[in-house]
PDB file of C-alpha atoms in Angstrom:
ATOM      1  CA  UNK A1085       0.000   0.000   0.000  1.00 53.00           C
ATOM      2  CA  UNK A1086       1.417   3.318  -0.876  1.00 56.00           C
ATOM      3  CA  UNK A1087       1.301   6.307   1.351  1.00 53.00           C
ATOM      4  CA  UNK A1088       0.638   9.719  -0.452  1.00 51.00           C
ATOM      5  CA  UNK A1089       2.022  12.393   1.531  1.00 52.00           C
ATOM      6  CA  UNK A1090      -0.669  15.294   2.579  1.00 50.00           C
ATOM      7  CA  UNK A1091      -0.588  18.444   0.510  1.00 54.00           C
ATOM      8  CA  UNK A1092       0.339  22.021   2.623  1.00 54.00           C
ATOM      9  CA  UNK A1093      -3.315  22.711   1.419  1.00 59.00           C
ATOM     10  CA  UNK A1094      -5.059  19.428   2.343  1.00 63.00           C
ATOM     11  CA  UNK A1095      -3.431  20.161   6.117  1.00 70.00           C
ATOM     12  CA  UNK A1096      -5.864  22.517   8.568  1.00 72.00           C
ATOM     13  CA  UNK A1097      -4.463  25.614   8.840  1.00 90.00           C
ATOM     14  CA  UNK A1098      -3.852  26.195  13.226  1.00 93.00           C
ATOM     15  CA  UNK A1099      -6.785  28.360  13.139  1.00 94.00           C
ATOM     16  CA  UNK A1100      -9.190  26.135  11.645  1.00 93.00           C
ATOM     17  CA  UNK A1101      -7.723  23.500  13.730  1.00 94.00           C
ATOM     18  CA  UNK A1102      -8.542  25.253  16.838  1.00 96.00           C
ATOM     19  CA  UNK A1103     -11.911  26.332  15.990  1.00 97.00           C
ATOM     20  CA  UNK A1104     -12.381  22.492  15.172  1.00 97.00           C
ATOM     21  CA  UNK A1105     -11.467  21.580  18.629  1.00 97.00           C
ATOM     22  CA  UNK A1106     -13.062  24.206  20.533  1.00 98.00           C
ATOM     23  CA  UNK A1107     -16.228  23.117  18.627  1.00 98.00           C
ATOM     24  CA  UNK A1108     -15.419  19.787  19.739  1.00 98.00           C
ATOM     25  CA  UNK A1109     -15.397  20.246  23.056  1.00 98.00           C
ATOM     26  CA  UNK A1110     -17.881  22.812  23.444  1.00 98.00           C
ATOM     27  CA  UNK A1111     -20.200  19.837  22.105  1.00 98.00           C
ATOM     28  CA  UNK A1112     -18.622  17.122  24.148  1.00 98.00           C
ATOM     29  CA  UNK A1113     -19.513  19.471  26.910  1.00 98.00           C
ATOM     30  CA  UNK A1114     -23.261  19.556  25.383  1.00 98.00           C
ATOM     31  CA  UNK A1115     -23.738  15.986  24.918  1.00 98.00           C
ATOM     32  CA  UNK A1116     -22.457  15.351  28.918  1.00 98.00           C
ATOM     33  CA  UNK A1117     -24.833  17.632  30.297  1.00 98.00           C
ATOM     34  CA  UNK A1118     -28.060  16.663  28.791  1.00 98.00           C
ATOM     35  CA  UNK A1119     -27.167  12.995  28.836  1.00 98.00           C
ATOM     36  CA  UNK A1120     -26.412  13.345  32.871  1.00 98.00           C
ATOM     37  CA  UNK A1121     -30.137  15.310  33.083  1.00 97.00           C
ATOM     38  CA  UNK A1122     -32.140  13.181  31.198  1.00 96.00           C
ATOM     39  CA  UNK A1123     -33.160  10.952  33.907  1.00 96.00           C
ATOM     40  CA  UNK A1124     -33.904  13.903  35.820  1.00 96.00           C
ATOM     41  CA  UNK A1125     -37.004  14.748  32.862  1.00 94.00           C
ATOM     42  CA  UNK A1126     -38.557  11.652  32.401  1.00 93.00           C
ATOM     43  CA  UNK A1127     -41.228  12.147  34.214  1.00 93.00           C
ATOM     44  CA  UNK A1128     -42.143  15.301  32.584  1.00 91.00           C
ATOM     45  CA  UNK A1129     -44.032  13.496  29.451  1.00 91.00           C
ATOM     46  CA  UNK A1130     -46.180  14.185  26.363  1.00 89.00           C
ATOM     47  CA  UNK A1131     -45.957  12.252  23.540  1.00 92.00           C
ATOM     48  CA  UNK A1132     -42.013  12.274  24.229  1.00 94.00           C
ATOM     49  CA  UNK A1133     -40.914  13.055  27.637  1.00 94.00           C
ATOM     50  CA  UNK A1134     -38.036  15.757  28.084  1.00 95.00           C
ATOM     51  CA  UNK A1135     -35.803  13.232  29.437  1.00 95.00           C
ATOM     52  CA  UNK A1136     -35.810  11.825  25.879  1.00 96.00           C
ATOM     53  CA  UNK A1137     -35.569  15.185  23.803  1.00 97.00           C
ATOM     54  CA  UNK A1138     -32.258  15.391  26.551  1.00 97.00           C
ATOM     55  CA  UNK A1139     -30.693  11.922  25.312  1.00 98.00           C
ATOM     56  CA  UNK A1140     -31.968  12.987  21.462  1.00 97.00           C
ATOM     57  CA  UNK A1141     -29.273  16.297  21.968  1.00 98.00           C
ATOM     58  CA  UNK A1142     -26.916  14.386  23.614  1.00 98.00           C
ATOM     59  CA  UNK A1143     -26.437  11.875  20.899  1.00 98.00           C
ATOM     60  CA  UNK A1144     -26.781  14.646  18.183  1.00 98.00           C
ATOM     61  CA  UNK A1145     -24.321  16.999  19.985  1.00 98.00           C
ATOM     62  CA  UNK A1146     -21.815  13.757  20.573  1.00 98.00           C
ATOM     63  CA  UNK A1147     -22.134  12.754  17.159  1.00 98.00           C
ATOM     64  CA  UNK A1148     -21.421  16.696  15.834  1.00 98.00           C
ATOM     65  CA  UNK A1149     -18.623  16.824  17.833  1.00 98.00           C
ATOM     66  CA  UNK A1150     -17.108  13.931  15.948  1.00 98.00           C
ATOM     67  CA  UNK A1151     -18.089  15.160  12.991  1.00 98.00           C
ATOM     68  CA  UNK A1152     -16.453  18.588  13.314  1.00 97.00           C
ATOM     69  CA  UNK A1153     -13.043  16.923  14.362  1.00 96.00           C
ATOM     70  CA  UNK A1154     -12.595  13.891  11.992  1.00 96.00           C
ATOM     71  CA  UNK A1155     -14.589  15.222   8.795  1.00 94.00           C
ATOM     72  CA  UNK A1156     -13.330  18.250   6.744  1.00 90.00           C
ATOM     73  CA  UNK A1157     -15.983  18.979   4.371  1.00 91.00           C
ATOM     74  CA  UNK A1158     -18.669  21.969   4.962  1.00 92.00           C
ATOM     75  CA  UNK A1159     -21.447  20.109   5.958  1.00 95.00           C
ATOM     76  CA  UNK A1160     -19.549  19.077   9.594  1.00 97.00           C
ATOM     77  CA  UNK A1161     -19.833  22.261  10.960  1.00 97.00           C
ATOM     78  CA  UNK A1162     -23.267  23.001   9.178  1.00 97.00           C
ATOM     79  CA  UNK A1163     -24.739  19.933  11.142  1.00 98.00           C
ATOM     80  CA  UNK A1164     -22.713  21.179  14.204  1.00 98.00           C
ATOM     81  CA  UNK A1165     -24.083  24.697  14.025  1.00 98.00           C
ATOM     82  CA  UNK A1166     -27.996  23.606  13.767  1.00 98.00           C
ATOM     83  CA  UNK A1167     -27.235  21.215  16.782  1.00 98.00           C
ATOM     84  CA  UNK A1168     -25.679  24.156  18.959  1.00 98.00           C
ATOM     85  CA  UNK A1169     -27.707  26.889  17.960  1.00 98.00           C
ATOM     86  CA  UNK A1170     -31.234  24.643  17.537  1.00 97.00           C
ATOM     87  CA  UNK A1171     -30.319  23.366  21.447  1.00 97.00           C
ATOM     88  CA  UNK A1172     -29.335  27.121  22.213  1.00 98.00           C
ATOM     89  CA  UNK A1173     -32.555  28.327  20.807  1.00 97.00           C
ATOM     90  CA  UNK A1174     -34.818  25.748  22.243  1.00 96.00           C
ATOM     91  CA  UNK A1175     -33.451  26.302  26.350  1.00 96.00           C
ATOM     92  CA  UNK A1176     -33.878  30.121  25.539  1.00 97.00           C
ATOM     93  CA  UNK A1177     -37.591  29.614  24.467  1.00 95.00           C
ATOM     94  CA  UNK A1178     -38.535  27.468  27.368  1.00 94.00           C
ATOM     95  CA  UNK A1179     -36.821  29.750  29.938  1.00 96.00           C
ATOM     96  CA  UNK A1180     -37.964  33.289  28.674  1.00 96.00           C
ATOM     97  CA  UNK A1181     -41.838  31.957  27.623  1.00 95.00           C
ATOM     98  CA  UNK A1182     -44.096  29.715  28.578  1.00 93.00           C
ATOM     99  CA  UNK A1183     -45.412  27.762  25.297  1.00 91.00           C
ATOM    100  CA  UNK A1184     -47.022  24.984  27.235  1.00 90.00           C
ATOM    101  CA  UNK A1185     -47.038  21.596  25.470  1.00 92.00           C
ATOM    102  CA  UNK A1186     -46.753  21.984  21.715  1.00 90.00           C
ATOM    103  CA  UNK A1187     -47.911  18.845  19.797  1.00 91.00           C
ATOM    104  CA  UNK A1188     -45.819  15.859  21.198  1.00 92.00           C
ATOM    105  CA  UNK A1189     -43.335  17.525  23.240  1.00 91.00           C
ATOM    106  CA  UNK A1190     -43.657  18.742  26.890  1.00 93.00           C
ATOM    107  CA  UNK A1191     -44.274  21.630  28.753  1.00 92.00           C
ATOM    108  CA  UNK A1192     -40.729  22.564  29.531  1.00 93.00           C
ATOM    109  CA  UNK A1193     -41.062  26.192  31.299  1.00 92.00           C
ATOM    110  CA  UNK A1194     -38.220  26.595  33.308  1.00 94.00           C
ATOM    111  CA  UNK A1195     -37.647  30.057  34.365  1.00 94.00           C
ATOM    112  CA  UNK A1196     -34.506  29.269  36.625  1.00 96.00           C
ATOM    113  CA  UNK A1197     -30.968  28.964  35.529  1.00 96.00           C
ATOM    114  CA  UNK A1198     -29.081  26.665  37.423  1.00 96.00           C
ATOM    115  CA  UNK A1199     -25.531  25.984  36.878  1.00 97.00           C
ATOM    116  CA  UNK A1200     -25.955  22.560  34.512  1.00 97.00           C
ATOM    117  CA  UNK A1201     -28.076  24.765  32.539  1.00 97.00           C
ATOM    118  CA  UNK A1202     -25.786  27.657  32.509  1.00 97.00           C
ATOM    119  CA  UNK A1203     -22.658  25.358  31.852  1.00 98.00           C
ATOM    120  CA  UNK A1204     -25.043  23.960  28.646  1.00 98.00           C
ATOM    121  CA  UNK A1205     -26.267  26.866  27.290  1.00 98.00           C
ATOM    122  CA  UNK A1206     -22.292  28.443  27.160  1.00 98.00           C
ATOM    123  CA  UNK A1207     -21.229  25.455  25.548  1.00 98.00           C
ATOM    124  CA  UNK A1208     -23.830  25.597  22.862  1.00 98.00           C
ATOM    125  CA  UNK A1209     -22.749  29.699  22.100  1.00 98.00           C
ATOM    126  CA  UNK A1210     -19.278  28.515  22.047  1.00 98.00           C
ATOM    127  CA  UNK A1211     -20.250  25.933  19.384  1.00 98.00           C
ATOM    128  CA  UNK A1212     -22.607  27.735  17.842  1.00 98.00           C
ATOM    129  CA  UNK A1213     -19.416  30.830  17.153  1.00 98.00           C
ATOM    130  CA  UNK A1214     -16.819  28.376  16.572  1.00 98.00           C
ATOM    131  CA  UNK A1215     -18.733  26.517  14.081  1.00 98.00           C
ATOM    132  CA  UNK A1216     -19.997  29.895  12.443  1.00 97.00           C
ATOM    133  CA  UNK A1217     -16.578  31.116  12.351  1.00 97.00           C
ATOM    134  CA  UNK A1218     -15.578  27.940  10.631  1.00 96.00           C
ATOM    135  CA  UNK A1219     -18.096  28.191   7.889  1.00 95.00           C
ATOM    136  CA  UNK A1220     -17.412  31.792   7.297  1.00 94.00           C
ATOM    137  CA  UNK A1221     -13.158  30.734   6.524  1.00 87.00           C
ATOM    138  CA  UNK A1222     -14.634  28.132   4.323  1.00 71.00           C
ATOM    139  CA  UNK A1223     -16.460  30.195   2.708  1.00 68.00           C
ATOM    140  CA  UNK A1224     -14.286  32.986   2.125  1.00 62.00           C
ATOM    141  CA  UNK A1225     -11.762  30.845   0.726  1.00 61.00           C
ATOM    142  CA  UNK A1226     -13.933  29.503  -2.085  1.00 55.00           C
ATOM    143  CA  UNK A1227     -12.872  30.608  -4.902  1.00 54.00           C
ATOM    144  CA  UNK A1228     -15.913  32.833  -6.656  1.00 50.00           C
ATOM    145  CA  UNK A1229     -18.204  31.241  -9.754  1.00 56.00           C
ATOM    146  CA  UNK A1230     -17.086  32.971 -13.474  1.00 53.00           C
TER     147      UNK A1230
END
């Protein structure tokens, strides 16, 4: 088997790199949390209960965070960035309004931050910037259409 050296292109660049694992972990940090509260929510039930939607964006967030380290295409941080900033915007909705339930999911008003919550909701900003920040280098180092 033959070994074909990387290109100085096909390397990340140390800022990209860092971005990459700051996403990373900013998700890894996402995924713990929820997973470690969903058995705290399963009571809280609809259709689905909230301990479930928990374990849904811990698996998504875990799965993101691989996907931002080990894949270099734009659609890694693209997935990444809806995970953070779809987690972000959901724990912002339920803590500034009360919705009540809406269709299968539960009512989950929680006006209170407490620091698991806090600790989450930084870690899906961080994501949701780092990701951003990649996708705005990839983009500005596409070369423009003739």
């Amino acid at each position: 088997m033959r070994h074909t050296p990387l290109h100085a292109s096909d390397r990340p660049r140390p800022l990209e790199l860092a971005l990459r694992l700051i996403a990373a972990a900013a998700l890894a940090v996402d995924a713990y949390v929820h997973a470690d509260l969903a058995p705290r929510f399963d009571a809280n039930t609809a259709t689905i209960s909230q301990g479930d939607l928990f374990r849904i964006e811990a698996g998504l967030a875990a799965f993101a965070a691989l996907l931002v380290l080990f894949v270099r295409n734009r659609l890694a941080p693209a997935f990444a960035l809806l995970v953070a900033a779809g987690g972000l915007a959901a724990v912002l909705i339920y803590h500034y309004s009360d919705p009540g339930k809406l269709g299968p999911l539960p009512n989950m008003y929680e006006p209170v931050w407490y620091t698991q919550k806090t600790i989450s909701a930084v870690s899906q900003i961080v994501a949701t910037l780092a990701c951003g920040a990649l996708l705005a280098r990839r983009q500005s180092r596409t070369p423009a259409p003739m």
